[in-house]
Short mmCIF file of C-alpha atoms and ligand atoms in Angstrom, two decimals:
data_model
loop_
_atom_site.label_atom_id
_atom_site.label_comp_id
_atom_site.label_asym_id
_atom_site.label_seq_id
_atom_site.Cartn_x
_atom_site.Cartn_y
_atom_site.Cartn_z
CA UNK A 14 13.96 89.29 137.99
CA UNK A 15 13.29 85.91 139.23
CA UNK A 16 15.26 85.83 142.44
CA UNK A 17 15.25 89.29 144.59
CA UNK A 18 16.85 89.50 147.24
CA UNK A 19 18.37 86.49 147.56
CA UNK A 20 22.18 86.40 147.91
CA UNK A 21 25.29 84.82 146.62
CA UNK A 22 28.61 84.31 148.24
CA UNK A 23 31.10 83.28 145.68
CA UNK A 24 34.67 82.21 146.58
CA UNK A 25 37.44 81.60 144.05
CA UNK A 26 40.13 79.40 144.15
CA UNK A 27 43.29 78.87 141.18
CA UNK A 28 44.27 80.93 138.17
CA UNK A 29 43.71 84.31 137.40
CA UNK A 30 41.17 83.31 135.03
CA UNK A 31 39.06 81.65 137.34
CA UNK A 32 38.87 85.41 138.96
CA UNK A 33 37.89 86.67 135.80
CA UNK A 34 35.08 83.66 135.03
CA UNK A 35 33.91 84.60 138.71
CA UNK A 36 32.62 88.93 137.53
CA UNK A 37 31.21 86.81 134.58
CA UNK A 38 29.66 84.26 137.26
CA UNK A 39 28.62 87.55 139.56
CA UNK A 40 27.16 89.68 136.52
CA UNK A 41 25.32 86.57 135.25
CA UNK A 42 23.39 86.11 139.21
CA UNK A 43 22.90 89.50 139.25
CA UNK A 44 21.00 89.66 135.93
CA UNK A 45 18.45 87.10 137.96
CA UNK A 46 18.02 89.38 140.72
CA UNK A 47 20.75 88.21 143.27
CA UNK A 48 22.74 90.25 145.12
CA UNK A 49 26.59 89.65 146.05
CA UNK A 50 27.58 89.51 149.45
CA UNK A 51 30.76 89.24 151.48
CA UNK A 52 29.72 87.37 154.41
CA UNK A 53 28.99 83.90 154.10
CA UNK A 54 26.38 83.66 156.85
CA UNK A 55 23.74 85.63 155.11
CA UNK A 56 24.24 83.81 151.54
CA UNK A 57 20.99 81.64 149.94
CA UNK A 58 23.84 80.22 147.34
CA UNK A 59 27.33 79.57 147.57
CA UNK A 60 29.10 78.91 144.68
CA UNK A 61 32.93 77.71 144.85
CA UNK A 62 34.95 78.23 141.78
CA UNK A 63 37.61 75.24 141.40
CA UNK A 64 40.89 74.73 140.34
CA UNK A 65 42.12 70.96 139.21
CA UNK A 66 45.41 72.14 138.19
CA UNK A 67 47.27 70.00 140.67
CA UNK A 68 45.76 67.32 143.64
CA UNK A 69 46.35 69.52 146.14
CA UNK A 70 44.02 72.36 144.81
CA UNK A 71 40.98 70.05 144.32
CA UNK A 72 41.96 68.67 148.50
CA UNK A 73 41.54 72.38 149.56
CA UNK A 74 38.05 72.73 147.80
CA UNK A 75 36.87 69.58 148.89
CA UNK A 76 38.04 70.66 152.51
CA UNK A 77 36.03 73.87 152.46
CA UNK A 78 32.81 72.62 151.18
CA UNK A 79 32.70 69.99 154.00
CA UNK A 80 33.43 72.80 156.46
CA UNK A 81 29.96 74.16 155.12
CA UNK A 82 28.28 71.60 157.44
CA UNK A 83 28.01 74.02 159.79
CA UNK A 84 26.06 76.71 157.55
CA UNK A 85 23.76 74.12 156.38
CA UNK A 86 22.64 73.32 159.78
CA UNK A 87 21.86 76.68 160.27
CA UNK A 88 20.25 77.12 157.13
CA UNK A 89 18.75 74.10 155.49
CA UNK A 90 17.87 76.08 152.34
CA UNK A 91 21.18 76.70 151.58
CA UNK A 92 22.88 75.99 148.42
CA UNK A 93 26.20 74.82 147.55
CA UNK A 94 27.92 75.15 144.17
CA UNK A 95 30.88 73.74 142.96
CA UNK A 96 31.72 75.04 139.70
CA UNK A 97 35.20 75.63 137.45
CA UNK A 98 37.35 72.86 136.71
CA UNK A 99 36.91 70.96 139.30
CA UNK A 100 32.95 70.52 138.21
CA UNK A 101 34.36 70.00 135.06
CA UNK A 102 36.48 67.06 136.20
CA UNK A 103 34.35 64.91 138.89
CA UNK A 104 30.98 65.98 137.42
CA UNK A 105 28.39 63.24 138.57
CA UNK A 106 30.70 62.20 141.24
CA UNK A 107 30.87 65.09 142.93
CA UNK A 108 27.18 64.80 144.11
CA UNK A 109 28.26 61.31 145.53
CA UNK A 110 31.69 62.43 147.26
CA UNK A 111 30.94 65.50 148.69
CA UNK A 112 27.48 65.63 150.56
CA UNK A 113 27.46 69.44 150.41
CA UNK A 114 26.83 69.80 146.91
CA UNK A 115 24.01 70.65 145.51
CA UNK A 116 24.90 72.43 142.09
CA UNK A 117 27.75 71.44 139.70
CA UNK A 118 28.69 73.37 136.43
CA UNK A 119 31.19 73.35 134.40
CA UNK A 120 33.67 76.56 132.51
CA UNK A 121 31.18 76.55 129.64
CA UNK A 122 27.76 76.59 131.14
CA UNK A 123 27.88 79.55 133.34
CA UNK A 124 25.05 80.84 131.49
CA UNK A 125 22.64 78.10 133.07
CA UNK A 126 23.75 78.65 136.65
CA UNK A 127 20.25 80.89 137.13
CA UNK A 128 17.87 77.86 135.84
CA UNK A 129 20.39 75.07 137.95
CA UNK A 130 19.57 77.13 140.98
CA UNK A 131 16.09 77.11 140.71
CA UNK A 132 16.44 73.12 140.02
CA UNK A 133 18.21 72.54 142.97
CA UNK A 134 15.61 74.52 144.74
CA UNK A 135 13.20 72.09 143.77
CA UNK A 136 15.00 69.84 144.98
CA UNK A 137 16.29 68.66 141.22
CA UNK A 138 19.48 67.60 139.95
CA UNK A 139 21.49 70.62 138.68
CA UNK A 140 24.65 69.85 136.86
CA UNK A 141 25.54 71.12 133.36
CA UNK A 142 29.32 70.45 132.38
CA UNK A 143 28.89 70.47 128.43
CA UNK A 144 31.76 72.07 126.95
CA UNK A 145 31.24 74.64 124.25
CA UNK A 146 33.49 75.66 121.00
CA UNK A 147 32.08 79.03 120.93
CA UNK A 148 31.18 80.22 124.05
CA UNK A 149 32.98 83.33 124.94
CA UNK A 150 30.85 85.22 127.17
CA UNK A 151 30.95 87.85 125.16
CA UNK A 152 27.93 89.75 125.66
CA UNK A 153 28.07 89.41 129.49
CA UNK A 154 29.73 92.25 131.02
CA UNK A 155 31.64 91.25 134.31
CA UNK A 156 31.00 92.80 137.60
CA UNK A 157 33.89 93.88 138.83
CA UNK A 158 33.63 92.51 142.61
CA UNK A 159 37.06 93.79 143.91
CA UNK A 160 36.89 96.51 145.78
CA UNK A 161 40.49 98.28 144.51
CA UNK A 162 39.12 99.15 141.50
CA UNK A 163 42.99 99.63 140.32
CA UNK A 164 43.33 96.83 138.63
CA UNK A 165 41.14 94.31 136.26
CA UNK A 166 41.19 91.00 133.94
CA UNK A 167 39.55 90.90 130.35
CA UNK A 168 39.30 87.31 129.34
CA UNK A 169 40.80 87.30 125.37
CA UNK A 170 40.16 83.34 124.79
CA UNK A 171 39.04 80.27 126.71
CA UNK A 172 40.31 76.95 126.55
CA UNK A 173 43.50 75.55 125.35
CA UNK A 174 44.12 73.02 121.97
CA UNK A 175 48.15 72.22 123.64
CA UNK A 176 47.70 69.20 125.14
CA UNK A 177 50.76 69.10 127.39
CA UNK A 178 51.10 65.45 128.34
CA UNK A 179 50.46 66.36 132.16
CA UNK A 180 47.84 68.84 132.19
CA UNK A 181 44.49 69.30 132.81
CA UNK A 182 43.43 72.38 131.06
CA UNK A 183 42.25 71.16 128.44
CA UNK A 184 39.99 68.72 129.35
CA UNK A 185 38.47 70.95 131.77
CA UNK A 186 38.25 74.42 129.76
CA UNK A 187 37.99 72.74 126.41
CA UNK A 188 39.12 73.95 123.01
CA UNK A 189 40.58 76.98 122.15
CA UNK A 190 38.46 79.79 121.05
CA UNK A 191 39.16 83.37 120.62
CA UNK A 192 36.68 86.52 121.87
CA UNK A 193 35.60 88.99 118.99
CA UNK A 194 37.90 92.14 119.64
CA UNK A 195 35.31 94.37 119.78
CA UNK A 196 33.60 92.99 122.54
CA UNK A 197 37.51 92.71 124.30
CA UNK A 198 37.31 96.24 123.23
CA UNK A 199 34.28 97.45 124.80
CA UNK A 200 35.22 95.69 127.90
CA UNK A 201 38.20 97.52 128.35
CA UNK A 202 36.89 100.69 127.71
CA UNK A 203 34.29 99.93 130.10
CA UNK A 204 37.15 99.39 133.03
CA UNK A 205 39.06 103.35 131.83
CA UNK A 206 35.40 104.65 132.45
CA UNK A 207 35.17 103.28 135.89
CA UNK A 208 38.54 104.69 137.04
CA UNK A 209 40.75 101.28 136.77
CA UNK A 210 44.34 101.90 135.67
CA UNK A 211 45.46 98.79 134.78
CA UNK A 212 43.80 95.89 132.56
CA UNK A 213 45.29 91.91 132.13
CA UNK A 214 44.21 90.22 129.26
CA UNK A 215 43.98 86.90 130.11
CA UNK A 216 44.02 83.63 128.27
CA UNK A 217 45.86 79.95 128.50
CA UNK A 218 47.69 80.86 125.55
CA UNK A 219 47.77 84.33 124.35
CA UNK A 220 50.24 84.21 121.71
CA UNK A 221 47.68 81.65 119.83
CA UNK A 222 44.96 84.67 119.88
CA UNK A 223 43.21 84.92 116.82
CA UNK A 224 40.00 86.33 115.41
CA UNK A 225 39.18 86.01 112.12
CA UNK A 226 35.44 86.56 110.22
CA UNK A 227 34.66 87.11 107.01
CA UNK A 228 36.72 90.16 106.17
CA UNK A 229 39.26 89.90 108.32
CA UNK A 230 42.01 88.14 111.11
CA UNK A 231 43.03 89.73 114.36
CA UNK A 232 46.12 88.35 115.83
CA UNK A 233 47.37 88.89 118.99
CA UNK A 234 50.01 91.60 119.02
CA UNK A 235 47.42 93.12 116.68
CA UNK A 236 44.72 93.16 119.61
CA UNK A 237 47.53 94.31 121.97
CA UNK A 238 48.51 97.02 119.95
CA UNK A 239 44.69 97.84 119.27
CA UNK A 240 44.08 98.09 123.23
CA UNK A 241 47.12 99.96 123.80
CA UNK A 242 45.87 102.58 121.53
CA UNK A 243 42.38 102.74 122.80
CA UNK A 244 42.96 103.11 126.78
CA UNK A 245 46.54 105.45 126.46
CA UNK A 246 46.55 106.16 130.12
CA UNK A 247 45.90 102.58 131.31
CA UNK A 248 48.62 99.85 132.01
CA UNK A 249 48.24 96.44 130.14
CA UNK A 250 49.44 93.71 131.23
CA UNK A 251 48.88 90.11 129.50
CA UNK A 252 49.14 85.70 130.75
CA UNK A 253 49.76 83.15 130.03
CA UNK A 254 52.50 83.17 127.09
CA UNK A 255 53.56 79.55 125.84
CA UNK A 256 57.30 80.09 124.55
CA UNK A 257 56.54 78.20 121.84
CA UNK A 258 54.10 80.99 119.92
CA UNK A 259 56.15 84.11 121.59
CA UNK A 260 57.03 85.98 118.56
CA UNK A 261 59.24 89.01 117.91
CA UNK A 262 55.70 90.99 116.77
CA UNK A 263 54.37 90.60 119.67
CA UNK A 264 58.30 91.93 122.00
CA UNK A 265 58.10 94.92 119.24
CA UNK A 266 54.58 95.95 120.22
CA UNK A 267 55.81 95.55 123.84
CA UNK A 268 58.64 98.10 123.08
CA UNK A 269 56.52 100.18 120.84
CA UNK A 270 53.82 100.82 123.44
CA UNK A 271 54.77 102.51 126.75
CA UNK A 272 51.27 102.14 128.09
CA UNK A 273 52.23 98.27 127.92
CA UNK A 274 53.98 96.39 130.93
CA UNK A 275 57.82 95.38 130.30
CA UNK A 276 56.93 92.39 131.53
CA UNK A 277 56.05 88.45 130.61
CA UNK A 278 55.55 85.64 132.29
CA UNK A 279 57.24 82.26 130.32
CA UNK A 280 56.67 79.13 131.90
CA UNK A 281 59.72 76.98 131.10
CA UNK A 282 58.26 73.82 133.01
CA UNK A 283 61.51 72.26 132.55
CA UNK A 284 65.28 72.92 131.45
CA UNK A 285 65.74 69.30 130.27
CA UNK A 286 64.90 68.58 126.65
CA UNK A 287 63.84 64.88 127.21
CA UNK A 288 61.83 66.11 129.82
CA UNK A 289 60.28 68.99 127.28
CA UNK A 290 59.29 65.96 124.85
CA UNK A 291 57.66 63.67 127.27
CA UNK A 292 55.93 66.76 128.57
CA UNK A 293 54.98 67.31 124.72
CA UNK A 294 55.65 71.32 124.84
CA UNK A 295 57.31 71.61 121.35
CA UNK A 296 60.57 73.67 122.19
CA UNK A 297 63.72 72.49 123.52
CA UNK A 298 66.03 74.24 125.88
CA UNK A 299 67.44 76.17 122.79
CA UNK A 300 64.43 77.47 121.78
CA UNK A 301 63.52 79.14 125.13
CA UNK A 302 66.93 80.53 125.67
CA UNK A 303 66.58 82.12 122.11
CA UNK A 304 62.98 83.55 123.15
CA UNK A 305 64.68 85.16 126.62
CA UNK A 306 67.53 86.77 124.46
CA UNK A 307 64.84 87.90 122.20
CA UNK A 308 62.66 89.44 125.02
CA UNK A 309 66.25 91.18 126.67
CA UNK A 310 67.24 92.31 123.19
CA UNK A 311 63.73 93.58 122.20
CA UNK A 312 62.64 95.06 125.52
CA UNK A 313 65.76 96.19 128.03
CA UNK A 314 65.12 95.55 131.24
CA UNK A 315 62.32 93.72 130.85
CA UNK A 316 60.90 91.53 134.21
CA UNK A 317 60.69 88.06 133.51
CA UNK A 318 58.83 85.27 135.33
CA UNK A 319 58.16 81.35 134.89
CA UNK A 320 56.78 78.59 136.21
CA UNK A 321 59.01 75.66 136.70
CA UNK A 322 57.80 72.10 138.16
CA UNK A 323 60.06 69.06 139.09
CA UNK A 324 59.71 65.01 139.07
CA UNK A 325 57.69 64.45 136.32
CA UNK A 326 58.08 60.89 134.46
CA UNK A 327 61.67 60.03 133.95
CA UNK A 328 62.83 62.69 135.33
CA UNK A 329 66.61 61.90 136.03
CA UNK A 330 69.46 63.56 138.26
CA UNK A 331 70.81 64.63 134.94
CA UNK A 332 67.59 66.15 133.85
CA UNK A 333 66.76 67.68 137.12
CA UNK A 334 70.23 69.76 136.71
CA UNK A 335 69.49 70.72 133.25
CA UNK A 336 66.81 72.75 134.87
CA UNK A 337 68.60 74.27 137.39
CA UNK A 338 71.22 75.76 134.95
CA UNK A 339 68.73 77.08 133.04
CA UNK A 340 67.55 78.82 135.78
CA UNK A 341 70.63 80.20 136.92
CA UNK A 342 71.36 81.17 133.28
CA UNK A 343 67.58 82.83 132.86
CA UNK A 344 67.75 84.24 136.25
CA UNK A 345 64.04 84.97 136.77
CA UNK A 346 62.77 87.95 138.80
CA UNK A 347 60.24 85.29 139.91
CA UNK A 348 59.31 82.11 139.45
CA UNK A 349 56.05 79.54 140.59
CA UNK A 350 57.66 76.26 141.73
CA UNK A 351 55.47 72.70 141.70
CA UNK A 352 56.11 69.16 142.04
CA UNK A 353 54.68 67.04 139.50
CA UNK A 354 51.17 66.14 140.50
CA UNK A 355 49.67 63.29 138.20
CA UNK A 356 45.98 64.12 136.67
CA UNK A 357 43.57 61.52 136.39
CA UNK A 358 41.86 62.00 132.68
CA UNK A 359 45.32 63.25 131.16
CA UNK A 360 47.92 61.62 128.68
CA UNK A 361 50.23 61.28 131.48
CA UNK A 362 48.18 59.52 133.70
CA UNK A 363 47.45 56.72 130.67
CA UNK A 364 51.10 56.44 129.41
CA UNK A 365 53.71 57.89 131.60
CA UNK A 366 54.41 56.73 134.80
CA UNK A 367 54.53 59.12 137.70
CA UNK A 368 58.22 57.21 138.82
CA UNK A 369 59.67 59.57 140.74
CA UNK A 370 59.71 59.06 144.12
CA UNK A 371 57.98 61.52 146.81
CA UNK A 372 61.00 62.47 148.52
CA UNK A 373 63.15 62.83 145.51
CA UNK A 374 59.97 65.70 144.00
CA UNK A 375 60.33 67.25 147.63
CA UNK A 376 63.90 67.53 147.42
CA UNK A 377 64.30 68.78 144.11
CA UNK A 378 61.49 71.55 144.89
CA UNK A 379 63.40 72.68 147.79
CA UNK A 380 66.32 73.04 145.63
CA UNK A 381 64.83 75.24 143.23
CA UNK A 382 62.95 77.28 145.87
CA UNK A 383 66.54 77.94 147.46
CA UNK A 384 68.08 78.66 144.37
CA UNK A 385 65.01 81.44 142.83
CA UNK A 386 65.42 82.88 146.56
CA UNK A 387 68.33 84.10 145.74
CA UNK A 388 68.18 84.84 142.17
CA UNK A 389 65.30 87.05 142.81
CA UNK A 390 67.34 88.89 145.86
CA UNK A 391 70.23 89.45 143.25
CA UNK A 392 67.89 90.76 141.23
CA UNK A 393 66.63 93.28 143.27
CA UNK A 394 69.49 94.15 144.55
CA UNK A 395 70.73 95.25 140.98
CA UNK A 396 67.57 97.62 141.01
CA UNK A 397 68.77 99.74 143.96
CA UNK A 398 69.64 103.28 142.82
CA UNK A 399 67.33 102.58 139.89
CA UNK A 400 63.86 104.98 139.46
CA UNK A 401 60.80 102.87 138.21
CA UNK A 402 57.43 104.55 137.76
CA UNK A 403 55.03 102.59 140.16
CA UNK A 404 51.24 102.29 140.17
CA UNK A 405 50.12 102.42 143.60
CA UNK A 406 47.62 99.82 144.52
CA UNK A 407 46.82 100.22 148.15
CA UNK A 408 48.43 101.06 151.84
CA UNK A 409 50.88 99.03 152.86
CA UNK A 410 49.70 96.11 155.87
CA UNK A 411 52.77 96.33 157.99
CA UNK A 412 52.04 100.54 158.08
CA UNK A 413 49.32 103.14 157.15
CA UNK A 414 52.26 105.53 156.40
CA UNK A 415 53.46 103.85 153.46
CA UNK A 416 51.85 102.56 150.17
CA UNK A 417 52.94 99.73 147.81
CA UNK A 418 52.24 99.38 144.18
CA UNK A 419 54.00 97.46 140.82
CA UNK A 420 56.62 99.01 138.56
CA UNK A 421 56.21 97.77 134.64
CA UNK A 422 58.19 95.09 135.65
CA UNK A 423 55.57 93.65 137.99
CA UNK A 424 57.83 93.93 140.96
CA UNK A 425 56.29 95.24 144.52
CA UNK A 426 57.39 98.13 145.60
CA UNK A 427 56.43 99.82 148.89
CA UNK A 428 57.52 104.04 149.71
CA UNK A 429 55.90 106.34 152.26
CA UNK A 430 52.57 107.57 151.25
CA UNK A 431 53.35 111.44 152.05
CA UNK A 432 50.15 112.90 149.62
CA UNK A 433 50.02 110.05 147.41
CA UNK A 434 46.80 108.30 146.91
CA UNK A 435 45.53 104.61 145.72
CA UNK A 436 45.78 104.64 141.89
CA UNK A 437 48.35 107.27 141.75
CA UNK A 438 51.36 106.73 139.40
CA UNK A 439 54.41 108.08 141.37
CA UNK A 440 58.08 107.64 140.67
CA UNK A 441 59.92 105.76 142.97
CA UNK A 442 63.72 105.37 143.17
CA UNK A 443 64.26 102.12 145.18
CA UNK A 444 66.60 102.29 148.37
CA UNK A 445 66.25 98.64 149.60
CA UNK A 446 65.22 95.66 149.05
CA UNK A 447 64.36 91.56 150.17
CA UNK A 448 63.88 88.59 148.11
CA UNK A 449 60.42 89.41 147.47
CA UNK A 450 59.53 93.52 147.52
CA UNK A 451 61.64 96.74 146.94
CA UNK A 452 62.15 99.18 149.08
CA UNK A 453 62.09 103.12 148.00
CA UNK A 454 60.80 106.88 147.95
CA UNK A 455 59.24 108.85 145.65
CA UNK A 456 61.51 111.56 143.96
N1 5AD B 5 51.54 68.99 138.16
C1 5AD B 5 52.29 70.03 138.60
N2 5AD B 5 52.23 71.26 138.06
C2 5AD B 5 51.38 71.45 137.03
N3 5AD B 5 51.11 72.53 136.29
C3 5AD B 5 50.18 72.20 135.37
N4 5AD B 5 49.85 70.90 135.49
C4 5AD B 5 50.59 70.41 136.52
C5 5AD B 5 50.69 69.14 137.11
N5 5AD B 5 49.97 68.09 136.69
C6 5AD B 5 51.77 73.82 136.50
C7 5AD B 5 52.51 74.30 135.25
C8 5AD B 5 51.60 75.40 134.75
C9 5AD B 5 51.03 75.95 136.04
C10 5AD B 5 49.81 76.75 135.89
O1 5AD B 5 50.80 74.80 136.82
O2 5AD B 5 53.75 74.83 135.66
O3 5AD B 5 52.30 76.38 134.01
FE1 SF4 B 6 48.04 73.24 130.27
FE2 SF4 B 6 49.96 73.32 128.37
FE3 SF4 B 6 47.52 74.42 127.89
FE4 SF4 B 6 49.21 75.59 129.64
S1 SF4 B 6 49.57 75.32 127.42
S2 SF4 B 6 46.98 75.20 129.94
S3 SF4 B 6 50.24 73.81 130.58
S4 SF4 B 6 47.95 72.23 128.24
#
């Protein structure tokens, strides 16, 4: 132990895998003697975990580290951190644009963060953003840093090999690699012993999950169905599926399983199949209506969510309302809504012109938010009289009488408390409901 007592604020920002890489981040630190701490003011190290997904992500991070000013006046010693994508992404430059900084490291180099600090203590340069094509992390085990305890991520795979013309992933995250399912195994096994009743395996791509060694290949709804069988009384829930790779194995473990969530989360990006190509995704609209049949055949009832952007290159008029059938005709309990935000570093950025105008993005994105309003409220609506069992996850904000929680479907629910406690499973017949959370009582 090379650094007791000394303490480490970490804040994360972006995906769900970026909360994830932060346990592996906190359980790394702690290995080197560090303790975590909640309140900033106390912290030797700060390290901020980045998101490049879209400008306004990487705006937000930059505006937070220069708001640590104040701390380093206070504290001369202390150390910033940028690490994730956007470390990744800037590397170098972020030592030049950002004055804060003091440590940079990338998705694949989190096991160096303990040496980089003690550079940067000495006053060194400490930046490592070499991307790996077998780092996995495997033999770290994450420290779970959120107090609930309900609920927790297992990283499957890292990286992504897709290429979609307008994203960063994988230039930031790098290739595609796949964790040995044992060590996916052990992990989960390890989150049932400390009381957690619900585990999301996480990946870019889960549907491209695949082990293989010299005996033998793992795929993914073969890991699924392996997890569901080792944790019975936990709740598994998976992301990010590309509708490309979403096979019928995979919907008939779904069904087969009832420790595993009816629900999936299908980003569609667009309903327009000239937009799909330029976009390089490899389905058209056909496809993806065929995979949501598949998923309402396969799995009744199933919740279904995507995420949908607008006013990428070329996008026309005719395009734009391609999408907006499709959404009327998918009619998603929820969708995540973007305007096209143009990367630096990605194929986009070199070949297809980010044409469509500002207004015309935040016009069409208003659109689509007023449309999923009130598909979603529809939806609901069609689940009052309906009894869902529900996995309560805490006490409700608006009132200590009442609890909320997630049926299978992922939807929030929220019910009086009466003797229920956090990390009950209760059933719940729903009464009400808004655009964005049922209403009900337990029966
Ligand atoms: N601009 C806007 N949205 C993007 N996404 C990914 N890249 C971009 C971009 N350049 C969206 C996609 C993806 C989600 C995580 O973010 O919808 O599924
Ligand atoms: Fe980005 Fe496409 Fe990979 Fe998703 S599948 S991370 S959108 S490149």
């Amino acid at each position: 132990m090379s650094n007791n007592n000394k303490k480490l604020f970490l804040e994360t920002y972006g995906c769900q895998m970026n909360v994830a890489d932060s346990e592996v981040v906190a359980s790394i630190m702690e290995h080197d003697g560090f303790t975590i701490t909640k309140i900033r003011e106390e912290a030797d190290v700060i390290l901020v975990n980045t998101c490049s997904v879209r400008e306004n992500a990487e705006t937000r991070v930059r505006g937070r580290v220069q708001g640590f000013s104040e701390l380093k006046k206070k504290n001369p010693k202390l150390l910033i951190g940028v690490i994730g994508c956007m470390a990744e992404r800037l590397g170098e430059k972020l030592f030049e644009q950002e004055k804060n900084v003091n440590i940079v490291v990338g998705p694949d180099a989190y096991m160096d963060l303990p040496l980089l600090v003690k550079k940067a203590e000495n006053g060194e340069k400490a930046i490592n953003i070499e991307l790996s094509l077998t780092e996995t992390y495997k033999d770290i085990c994450p420290s779970r840093i959120d107090e609930t305890s309900i609920s927790g991520f297992v990283s499957i795979m890292r990286g992504c090999n897709n290429f979609c013309t307008y994203c960063i992933v994988p230039y930031t995250r790098g290739r595609e690699r796949s964790r040995n399912p044992e060590s996916i195994l052990k992990e989960v096994l390890d989150l049932a012993e400390k009381g957690y009743k619900e585990v999301t395996l996480l990946g870019q791509n889960v549907n491209s999950f695949v082990y293989k060694n010299s005996v033998s290949e793992v795929s993914f709804p073969e890991l699924l169905e392996m997890v569901a069988i080792s944790v019975p009384n936990l709740r598994i829930r998976f992301a990010t599926s590309h509708p490309k790779d979403m096979s019928d194995d995979t919907l008939n473990i779904i069904a087969k399983y009832n420790n595993i969530c009816n629900f999936i989360h299908l980003p569609v990006q667009s309903g327009s199949d000239s937009v799909l190509k330029d976009m390089r995704r490899k389905y058209t609209q056909d496809w993806y209506k065929d995979r949501i049949e598949a998923i309402r055949r396969i799995i009744p009832g199933c919740g279904i969510s995507s995420d949908i952007f607008c006013g990428f290159h070329n996008e026309s008029e005719e395009d734009f309302n391609d999408t907006i059938e499709l959404m009327k005709w998918a009619k998603f309990d929820l969708a995540y809504m973007f305007k096209y935000s143009e990367r630096p570093g990605t194929f986009a950025y070199k070949n297809l012109d980010d044409n469509v105008p500002e207004n015309v993005k935040q016009r069409r994105l208003e659109e689509m938010i007023v449309l999923q309003n009130q598909i979603s409220l529809e939806n609901n609506q069609s689940d009052i009289g309906k009894i869902f069992e529900v996995l309560i996850e805490g006490i409700s904000k608006r009132s200590e009488q009442d609890v909320y929680g997630r049926t299978s479907q992922n939807k929030v629910i929220v019910f009086p408390k009466k003797d229920y406690q956090v990390g009950d499973f209760a059933n719940v017949i729903v009464k009400k409901c808004t655009k964005a959370t049922l209403i009900g009582e337990a029966v």
